Short mmCIF file of C-alpha atoms and ligand atoms in Angstrom, two decimals:
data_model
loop_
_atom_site.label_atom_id
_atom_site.label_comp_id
_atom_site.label_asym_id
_atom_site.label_seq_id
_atom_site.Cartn_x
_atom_site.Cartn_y
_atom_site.Cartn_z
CA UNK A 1 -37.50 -9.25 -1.57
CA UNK A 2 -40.19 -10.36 0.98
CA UNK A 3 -40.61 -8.43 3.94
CA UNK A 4 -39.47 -11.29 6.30
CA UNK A 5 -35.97 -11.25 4.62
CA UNK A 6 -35.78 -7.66 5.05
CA UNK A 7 -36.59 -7.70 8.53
CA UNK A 8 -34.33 -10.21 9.43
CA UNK A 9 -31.36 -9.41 11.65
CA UNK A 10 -27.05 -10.38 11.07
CA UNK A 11 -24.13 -9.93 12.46
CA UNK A 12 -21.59 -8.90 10.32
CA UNK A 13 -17.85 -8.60 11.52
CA UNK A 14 -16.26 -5.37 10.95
CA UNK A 15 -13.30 -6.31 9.71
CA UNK A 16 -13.74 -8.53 7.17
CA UNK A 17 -18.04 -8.73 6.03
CA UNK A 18 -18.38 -12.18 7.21
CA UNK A 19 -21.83 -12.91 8.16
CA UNK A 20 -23.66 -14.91 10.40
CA UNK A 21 -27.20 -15.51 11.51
CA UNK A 22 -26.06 -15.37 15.43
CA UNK A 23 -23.55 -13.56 17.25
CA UNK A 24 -20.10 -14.39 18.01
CA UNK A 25 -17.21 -13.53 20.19
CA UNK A 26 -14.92 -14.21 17.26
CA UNK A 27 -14.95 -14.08 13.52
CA UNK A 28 -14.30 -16.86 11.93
CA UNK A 29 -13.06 -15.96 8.42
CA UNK A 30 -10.74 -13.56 9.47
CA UNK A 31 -9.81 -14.41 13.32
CA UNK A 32 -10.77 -10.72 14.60
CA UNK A 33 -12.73 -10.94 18.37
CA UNK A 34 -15.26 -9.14 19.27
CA UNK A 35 -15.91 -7.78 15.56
CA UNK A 36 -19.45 -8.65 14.30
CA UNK A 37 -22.48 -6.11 15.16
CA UNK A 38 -25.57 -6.19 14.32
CA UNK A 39 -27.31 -5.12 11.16
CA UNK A 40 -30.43 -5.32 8.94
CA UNK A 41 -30.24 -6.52 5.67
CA UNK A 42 -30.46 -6.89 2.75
CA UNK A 43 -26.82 -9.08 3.02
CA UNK A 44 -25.10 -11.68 0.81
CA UNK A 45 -27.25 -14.57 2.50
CA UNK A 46 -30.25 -13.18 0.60
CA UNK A 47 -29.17 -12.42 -2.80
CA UNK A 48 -31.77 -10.06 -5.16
CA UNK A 49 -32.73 -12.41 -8.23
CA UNK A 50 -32.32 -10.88 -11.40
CA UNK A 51 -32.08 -12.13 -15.13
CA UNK A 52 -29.40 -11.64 -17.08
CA UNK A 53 -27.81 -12.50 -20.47
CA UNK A 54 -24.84 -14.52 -21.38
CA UNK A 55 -22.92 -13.20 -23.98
CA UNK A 56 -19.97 -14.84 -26.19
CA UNK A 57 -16.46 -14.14 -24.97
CA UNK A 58 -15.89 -13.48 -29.29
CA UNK A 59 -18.91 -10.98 -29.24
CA UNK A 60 -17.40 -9.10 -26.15
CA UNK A 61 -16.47 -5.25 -27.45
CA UNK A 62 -13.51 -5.13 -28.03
CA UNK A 63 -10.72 -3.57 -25.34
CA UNK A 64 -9.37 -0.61 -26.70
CA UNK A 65 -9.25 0.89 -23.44
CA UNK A 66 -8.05 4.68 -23.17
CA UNK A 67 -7.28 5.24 -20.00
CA UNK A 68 -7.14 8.81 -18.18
CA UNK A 69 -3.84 9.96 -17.57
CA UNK A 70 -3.30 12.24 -14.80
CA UNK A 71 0.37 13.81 -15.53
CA UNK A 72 1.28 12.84 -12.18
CA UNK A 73 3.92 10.54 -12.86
CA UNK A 74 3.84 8.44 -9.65
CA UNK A 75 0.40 8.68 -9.48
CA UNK A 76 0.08 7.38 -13.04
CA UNK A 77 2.63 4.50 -12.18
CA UNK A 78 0.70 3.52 -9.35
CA UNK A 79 -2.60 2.99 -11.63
CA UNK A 80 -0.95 1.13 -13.84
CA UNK A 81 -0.67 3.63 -16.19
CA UNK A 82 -3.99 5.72 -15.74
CA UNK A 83 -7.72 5.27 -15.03
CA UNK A 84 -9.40 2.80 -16.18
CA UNK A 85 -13.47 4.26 -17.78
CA UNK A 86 -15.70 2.29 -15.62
CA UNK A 87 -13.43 1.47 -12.68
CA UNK A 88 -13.90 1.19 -9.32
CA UNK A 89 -10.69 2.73 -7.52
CA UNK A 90 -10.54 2.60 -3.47
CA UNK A 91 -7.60 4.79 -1.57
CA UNK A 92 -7.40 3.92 1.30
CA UNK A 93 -5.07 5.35 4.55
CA UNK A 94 -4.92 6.83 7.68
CA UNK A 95 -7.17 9.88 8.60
CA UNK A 96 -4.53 13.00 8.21
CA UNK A 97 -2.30 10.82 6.05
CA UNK A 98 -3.48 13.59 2.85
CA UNK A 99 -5.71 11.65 0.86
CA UNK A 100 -8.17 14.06 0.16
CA UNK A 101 -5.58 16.47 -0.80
CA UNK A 102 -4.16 14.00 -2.89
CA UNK A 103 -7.16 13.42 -4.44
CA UNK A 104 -8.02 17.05 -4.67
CA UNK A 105 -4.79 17.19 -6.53
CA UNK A 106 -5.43 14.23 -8.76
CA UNK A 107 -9.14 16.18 -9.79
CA UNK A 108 -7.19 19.19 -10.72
CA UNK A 109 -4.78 17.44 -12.62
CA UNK A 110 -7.87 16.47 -14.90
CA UNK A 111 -10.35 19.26 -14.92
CA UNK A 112 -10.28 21.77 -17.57
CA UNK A 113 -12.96 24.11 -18.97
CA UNK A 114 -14.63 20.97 -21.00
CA UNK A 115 -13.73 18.10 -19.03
CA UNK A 116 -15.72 18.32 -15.73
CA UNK A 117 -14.85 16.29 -12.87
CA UNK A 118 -17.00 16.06 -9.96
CA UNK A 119 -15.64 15.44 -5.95
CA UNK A 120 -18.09 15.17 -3.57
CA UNK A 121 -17.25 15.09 0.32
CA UNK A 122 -19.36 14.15 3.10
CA UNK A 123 -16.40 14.98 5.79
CA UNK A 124 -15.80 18.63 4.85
CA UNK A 125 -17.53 21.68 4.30
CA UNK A 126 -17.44 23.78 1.03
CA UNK A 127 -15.31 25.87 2.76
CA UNK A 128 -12.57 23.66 4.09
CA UNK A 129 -12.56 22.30 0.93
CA UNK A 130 -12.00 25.62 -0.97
CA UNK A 131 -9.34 26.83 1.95
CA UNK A 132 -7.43 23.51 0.98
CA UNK A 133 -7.91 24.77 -2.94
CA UNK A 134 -5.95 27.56 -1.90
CA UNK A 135 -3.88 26.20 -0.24
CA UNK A 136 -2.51 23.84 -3.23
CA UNK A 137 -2.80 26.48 -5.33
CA UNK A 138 -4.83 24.96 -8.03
CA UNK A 139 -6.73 26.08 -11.61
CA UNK A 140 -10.63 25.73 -10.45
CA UNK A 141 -11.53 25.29 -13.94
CA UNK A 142 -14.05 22.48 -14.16
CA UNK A 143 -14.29 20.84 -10.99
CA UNK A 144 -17.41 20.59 -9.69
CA UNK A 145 -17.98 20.29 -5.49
CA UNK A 146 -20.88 19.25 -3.75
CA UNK A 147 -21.15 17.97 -0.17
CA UNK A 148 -23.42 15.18 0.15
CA UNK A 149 -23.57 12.20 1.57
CA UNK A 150 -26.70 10.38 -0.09
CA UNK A 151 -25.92 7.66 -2.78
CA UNK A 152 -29.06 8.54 -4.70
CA UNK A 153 -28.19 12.21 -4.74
CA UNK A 154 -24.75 11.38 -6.14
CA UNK A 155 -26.02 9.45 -8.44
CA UNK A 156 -28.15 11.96 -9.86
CA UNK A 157 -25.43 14.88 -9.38
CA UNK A 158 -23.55 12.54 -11.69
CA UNK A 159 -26.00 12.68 -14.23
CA UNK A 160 -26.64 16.22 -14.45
CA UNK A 161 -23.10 16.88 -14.27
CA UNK A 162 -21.54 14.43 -16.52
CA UNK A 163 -18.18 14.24 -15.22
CA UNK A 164 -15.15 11.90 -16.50
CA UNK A 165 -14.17 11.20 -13.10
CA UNK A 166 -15.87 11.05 -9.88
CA UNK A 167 -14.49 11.18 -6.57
CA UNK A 168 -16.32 10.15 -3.58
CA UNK A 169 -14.57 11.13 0.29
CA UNK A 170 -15.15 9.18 2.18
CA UNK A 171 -17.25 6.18 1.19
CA UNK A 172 -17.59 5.66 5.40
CA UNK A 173 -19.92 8.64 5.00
CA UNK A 174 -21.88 7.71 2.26
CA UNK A 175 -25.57 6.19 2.78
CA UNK A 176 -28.03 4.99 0.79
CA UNK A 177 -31.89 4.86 1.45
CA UNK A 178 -32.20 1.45 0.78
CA UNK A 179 -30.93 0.22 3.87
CA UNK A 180 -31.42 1.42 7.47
CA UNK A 181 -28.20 0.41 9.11
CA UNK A 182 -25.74 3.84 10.33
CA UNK A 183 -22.99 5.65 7.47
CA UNK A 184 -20.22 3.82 8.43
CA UNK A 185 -21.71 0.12 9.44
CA UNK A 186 -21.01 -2.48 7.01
CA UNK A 187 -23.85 -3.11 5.30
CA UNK A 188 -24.49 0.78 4.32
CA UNK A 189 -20.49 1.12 3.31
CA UNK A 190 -20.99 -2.16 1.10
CA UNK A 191 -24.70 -1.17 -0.09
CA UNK A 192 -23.57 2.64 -0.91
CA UNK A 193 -20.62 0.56 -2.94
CA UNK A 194 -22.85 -1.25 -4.87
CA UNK A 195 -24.59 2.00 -5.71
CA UNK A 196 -21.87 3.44 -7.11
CA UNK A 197 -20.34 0.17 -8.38
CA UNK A 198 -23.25 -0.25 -10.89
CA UNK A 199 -22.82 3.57 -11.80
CA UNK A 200 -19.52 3.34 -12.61
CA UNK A 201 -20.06 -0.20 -14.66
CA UNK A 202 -22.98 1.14 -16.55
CA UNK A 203 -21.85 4.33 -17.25
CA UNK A 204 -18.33 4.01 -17.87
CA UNK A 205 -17.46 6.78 -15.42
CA UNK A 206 -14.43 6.03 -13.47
CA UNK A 207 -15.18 6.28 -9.79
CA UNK A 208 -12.57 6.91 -6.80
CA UNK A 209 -13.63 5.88 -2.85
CA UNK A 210 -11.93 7.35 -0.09
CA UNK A 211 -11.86 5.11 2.65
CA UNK A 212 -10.68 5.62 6.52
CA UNK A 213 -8.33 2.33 7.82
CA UNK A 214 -9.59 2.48 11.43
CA UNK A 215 -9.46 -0.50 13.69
CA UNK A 216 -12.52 0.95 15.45
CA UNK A 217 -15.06 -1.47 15.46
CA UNK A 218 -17.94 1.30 14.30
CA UNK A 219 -16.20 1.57 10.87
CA UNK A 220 -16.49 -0.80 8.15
CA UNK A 221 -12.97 -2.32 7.70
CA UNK A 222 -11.64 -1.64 4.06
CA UNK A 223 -11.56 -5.40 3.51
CA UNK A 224 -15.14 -5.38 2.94
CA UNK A 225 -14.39 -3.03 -0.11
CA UNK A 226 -11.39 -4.75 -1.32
CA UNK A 227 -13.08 -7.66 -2.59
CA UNK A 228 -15.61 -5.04 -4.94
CA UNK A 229 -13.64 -2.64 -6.34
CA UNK A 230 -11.15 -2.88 -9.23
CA UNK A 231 -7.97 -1.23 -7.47
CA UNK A 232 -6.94 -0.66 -4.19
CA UNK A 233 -4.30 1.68 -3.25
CA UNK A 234 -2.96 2.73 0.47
CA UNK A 235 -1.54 5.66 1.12
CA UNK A 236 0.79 5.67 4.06
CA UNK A 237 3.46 6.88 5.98
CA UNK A 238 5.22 7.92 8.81
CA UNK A 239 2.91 10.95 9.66
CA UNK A 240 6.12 12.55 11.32
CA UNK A 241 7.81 12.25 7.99
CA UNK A 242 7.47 14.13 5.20
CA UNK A 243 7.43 11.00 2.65
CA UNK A 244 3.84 9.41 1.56
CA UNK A 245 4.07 6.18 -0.20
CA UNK A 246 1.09 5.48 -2.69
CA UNK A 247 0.84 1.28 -2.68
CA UNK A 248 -0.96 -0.49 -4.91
CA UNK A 249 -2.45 -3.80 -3.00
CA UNK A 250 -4.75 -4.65 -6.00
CA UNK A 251 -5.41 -3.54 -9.45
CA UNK A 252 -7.46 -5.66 -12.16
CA UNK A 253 -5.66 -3.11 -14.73
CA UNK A 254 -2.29 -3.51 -13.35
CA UNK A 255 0.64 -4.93 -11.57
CA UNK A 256 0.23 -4.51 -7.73
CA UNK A 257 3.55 -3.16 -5.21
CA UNK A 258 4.17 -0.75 -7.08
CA UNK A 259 4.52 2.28 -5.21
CA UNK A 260 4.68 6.01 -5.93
CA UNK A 261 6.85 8.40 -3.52
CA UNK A 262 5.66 12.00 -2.51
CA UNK A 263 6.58 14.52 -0.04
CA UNK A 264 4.03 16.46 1.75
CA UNK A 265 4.88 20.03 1.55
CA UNK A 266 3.29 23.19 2.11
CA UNK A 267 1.74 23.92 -0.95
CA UNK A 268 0.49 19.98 -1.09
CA UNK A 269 1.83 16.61 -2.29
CA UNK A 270 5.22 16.70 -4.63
CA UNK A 271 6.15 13.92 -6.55
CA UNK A 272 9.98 12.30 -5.37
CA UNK A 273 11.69 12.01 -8.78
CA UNK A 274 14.83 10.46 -7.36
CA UNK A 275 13.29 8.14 -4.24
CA UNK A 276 16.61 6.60 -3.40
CA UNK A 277 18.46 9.69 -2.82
CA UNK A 278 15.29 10.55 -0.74
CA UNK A 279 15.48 7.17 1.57
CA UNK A 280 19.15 7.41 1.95
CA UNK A 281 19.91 11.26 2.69
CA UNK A 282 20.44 10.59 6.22
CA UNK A 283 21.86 7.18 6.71
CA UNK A 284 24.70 7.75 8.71
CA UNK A 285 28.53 6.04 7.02
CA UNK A 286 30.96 3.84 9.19
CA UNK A 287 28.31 3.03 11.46
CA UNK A 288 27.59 -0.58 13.07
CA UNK A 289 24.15 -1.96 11.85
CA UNK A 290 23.46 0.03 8.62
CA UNK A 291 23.58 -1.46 5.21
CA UNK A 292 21.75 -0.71 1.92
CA UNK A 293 19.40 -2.77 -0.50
CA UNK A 294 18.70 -2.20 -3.81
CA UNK A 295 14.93 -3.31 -3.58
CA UNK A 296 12.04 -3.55 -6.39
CA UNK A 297 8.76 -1.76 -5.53
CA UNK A 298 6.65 -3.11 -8.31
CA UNK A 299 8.31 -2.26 -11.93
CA UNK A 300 11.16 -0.20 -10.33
CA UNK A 301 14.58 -0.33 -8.35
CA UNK A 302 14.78 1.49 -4.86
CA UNK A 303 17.71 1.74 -2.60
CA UNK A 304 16.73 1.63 1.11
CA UNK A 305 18.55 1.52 4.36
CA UNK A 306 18.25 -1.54 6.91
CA UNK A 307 19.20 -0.75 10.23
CA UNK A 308 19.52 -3.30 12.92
CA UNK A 309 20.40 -2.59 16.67
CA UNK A 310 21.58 -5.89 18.52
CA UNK A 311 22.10 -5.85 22.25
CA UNK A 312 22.15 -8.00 25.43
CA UNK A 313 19.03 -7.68 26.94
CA UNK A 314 18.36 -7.19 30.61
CA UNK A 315 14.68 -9.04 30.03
CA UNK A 316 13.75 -12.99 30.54
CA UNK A 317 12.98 -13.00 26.99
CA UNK A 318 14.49 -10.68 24.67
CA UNK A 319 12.81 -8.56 22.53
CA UNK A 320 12.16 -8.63 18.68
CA UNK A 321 10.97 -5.71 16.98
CA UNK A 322 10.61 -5.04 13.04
CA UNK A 323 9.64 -1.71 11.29
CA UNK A 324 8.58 -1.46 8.16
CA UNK A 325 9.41 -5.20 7.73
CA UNK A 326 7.76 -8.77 8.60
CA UNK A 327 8.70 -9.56 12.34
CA UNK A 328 7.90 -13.65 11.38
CA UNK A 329 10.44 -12.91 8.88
CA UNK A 330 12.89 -11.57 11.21
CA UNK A 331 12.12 -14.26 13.75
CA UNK A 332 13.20 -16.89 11.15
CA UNK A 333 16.12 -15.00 10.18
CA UNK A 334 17.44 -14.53 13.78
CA UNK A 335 16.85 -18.53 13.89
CA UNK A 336 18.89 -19.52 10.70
CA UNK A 337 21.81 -17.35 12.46
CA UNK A 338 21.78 -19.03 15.58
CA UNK A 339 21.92 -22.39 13.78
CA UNK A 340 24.09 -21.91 10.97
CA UNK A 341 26.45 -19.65 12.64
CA UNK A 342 25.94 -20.45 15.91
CA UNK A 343 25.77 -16.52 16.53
CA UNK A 344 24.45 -16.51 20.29
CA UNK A 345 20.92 -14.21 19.89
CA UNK A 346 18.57 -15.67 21.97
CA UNK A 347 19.72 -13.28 25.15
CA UNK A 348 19.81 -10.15 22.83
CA UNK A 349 16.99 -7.47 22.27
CA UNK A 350 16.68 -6.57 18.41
CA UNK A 351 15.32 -3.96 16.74
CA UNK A 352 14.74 -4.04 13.14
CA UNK A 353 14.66 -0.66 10.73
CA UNK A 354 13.51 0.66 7.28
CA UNK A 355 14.91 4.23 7.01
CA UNK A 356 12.16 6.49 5.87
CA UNK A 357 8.72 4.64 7.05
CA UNK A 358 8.70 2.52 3.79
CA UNK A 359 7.85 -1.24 3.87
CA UNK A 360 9.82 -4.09 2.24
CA UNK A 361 8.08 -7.00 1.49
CA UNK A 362 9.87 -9.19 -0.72
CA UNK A 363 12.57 -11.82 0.05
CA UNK A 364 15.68 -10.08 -1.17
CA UNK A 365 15.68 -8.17 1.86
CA UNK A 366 17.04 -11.14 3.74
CA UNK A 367 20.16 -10.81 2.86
CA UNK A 368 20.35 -7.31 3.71
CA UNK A 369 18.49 -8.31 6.91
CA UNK A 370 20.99 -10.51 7.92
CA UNK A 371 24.08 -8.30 7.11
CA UNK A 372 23.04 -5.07 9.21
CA UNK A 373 21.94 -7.94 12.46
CA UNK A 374 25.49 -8.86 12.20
CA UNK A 375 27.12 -5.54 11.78
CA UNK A 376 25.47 -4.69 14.91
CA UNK A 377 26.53 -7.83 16.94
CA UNK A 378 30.18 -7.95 15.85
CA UNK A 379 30.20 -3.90 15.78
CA UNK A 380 31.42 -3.68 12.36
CA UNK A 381 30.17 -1.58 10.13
CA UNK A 382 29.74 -2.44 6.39
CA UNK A 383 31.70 -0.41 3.94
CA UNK A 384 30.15 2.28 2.73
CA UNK A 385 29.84 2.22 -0.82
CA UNK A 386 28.67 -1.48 -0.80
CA UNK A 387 24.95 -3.05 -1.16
CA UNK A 388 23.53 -6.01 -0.83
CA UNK A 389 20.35 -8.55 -1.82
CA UNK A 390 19.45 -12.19 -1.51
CA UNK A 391 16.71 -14.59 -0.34
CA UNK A 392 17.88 -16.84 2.53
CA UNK A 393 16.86 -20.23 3.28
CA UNK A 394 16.37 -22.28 5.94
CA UNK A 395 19.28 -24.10 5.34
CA UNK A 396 21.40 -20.84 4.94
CA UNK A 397 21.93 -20.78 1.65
CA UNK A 398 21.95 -17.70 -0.15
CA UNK A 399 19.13 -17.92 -3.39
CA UNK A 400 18.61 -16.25 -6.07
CA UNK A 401 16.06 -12.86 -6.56
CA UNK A 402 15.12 -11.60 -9.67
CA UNK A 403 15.70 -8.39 -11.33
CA UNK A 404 19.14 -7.89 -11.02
CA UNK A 405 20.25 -5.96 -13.51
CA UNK A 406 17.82 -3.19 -12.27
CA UNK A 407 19.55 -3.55 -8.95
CA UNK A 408 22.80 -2.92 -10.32
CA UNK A 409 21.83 0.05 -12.81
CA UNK A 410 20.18 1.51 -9.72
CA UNK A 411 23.16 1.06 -7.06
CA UNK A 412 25.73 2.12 -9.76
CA UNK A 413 23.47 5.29 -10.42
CA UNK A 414 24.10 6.10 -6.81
CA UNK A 415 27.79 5.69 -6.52
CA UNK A 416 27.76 2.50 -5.02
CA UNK A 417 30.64 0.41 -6.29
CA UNK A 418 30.23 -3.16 -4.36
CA UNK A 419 27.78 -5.47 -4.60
CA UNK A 420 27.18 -9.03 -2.67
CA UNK A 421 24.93 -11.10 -4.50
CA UNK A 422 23.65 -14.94 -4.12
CA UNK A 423 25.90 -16.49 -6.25
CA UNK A 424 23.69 -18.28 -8.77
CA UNK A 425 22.65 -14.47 -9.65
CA UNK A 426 26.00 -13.86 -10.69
CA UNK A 427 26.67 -16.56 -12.61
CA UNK A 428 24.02 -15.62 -14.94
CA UNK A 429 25.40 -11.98 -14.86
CA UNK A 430 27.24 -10.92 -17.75
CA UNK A 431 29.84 -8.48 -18.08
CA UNK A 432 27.90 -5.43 -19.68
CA UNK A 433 25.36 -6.07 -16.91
CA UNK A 434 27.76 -5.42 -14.18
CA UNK A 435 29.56 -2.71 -15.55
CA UNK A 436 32.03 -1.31 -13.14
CA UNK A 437 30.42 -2.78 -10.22
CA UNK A 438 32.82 -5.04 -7.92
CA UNK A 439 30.52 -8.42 -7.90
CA UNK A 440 30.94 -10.70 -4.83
CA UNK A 441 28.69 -13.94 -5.21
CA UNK A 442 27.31 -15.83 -1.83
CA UNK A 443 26.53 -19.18 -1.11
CA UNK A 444 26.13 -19.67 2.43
CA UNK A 445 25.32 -17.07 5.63
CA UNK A 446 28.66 -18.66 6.63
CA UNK A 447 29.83 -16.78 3.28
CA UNK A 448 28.35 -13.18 4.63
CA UNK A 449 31.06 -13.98 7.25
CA UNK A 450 33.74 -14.28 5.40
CA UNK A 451 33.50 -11.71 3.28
CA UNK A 452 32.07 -8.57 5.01
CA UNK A 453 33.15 -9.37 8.70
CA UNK A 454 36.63 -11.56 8.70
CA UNK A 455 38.68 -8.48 8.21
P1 TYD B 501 -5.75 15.49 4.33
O1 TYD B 501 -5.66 15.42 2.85
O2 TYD B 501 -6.88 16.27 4.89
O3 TYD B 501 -5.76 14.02 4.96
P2 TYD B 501 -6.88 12.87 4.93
O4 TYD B 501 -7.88 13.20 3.89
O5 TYD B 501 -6.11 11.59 4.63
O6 TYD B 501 -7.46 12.79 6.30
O7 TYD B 501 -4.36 16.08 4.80
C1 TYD B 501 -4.01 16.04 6.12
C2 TYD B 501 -2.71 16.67 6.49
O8 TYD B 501 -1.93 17.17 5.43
C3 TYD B 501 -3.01 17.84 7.39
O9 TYD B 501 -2.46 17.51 8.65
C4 TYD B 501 -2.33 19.00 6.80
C5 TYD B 501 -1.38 18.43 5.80
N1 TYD B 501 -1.26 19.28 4.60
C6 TYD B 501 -0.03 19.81 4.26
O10 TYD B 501 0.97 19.63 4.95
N2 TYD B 501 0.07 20.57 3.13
C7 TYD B 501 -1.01 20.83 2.34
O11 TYD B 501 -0.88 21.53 1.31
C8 TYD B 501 -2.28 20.28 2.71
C9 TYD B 501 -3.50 20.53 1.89
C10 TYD B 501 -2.36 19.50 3.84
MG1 MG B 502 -9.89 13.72 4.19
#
């Protein structure tokens, strides 16, 4: 590298890495203002040469990959089934949302007398560390601490200590001498990446980053990260709540949404067996507004509550609100009714609702969407031991979703005895799919209508 690329100076937006060789009020790759600061190299726009091999895709070792498993079920799920040796695994989440304890947990899990595994905090002292320990009530037995926050340190702690899994919290913290820039700015987050991206690659030892989700412009987004490492998973949750959902956004190893479900409890983070009975305990019966869906988080059925509360609104334009679910989504939604219905919205406030602080993402919710806005504008509620789930179009038609039959085994499992499904699904149902459960197919929003709110 010559010394006049070293020298030279970039601005490189916070949010996302995008780089430029000038300043600018707004990024744009990613559409964030005021997000690019200034930093030294070395950057993308001066790559290191370096020679390298090509190798046959036939000669490549062959993948018999053994992966670690933790014995936490959901956090095992979540992976894709365990960690991957040479992997590159980012958690991200709130600060206080318990990712070092879960992490702390996950260490434990894995260390016994001959399989070390090394965490190393640049946030904590020894002593918080060990008063969290406690706290969780753990077996010490192989797990090796250090507080440091120097790449090149880590790097050699690995060495010496020769762990089978390394955790790093958090990777905001982490510097490395090769660049000047703060812990923290984007370059040193991505740089002190790198570091331990070609440690984990050459080694085989599976590495896991903490990193912060702060919108504060000092902190290197986790974007920047996403694009390096192998999996991504957020922890979040309603920090009221007890529930923590584990997410997984990417994973080269394995599917992504799925989810794992704990509960933050005294003595540390408990795995939810039974997440449904969780996310419905307090969803009140015979009430306007409330109906449940039998939703897929990644390889598995979850029943959730959507609430909706319509009402006339005293404002010049009414307000829209959506928790835990896409407000463009809800916009659209609000629109189909309006047209198809001719269900008079536009001068009512409404507030959208995922019991529990989880997030739905995929289209079946519509349905379910759409039921609970018009239980609350007709003031009806929706029987009580029924469910529902269906994508809706723009033309209000109810269309298929996939999974059913996990939908039904699920909703059956929980007593639920009435289902309203598009009805393409259920013409491809057969009988020993829908067991006992009372099927009603849908066509049309108009449908919705007839069946759930003519009576
Ligand atoms: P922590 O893992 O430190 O969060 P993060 O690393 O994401 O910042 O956990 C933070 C919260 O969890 C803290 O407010 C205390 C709570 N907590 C429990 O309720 N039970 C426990 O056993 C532990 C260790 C923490
Ligand atoms: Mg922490």
């Amino acid at each position: 590298m010559s010394p006049a690329q070293k020298e030279q100076t970039l601005y490189i937006c916070g949010s996302c890495g995008y780089e430029s060789r000038k300043w600018l009020g707004k990024c744009p790759d990613c559409g964030e203002w005021d997000s690019l600061n200034e930093e030294r190299g070395p950057s993308r726009l001066s790559p290191r040469r370096q020679t390298a091999t090509a190798q046959p895709l036939s000669e490549a070792e062959a993948a018999t990959v053994s992966r670690l498993v933790t014995g936490i079920g959901e956090l095992d799920r979540v992976l894709g089934g365990g960690i991957v040796p040479g992997s590159v695994t980012l958690v991200g989440g709130d600060p206080g949302i318990g990712k070092s304890t879960l992490i702390l947990q996950l260490l434990a899990a894995l260390a016994t007398e001959n399989q070390k595994v090394l965490y190393v905090t640049g946030e904590e002292s020894a002593d918080q560390i060990r008063m969290r320990a406690d706290r969780l009530d753990i077996d010490r037995d192989g797990i090796y601490l250090a507080t440091e926050n120097r790449v090149e340190a880590i790097l050699a702690m690995a060495g010496e200590v020769r762990p089978v899994l390394l955790a790093v919290d958090s990777i905001q913290t982490m510097l490395t001498e090769e660049v000047a820039s703060a812990p923290g700015s984007v370059t040193q987050v991505r740089e002190s990446t790198a570091r331990l991206l070609s440690l984990a690659k050459g080694s085989g030892l599976p590495v896991i980053l903490i990193g912060h989700v702060t919108k504060d412009g000092a902190i290197a987004g986790p974007r920047v990260l996403e694009h390096m490492v192998d999996t991504v998973l957020y922890f979040e949750g309603d920090r009221g709540l007890v529930f923590r959902i584990l997410r997984t956004v990417k994973n080269r190893f394995g599917s992504t949404n799925e989810i794992g479900v704990f509960e933050m409890k005294e003595s540390g983070l408990r795995e939810v067996e039974n997440p449904s009975a969780l996310f419905l305990a307090e969803r009140p019966v015979n009430v306007p507004g409330s109906v449940v869906l039998p939703s897929i988080e990644g390889t598995r059925p979850i029943l959730v509550e959507v609430q909706a509360l319509v009402s006339p609104s005293s404002l010049g334009t009414a307000r829209r609100t959506a928790i835990g679910a896409d407000p463009q989504r809800l916009a659209l939604l609000t629109a189909v009714l309006e047209k198809k219905i001719g269900a008079s919205l536009f001068d009512h406030d409404i507030f959208l609702n995922i019991a529990g602080g989880i997030r739905i993402d995929e289209p079946a919710l519509d349905l379910g969407v759409i039921v609970a806005l018009l239980s609350s504008l007709y003031e009806k509620p929706v029987p009580p031991d029924t469910v529902v789930c269906g994508e809706i179009g723009l033309a209000g038609e109810v269309r298929a979703v996939g999974h059913m039959d996990m939908r039904i085994r699920e909703a059956a499992r929980l007593g639920f005895t009435t289902f309203l499904m598009p009805a393409t699904n259920q013409r491809h149902l057969d009988t020993r799919t829908a067991g006992a459960m009372r099927i009603t197919g849908l066509g049309t929003v108009q449908d919705v209508i007839e069946q759930i709110f003519r009576a």
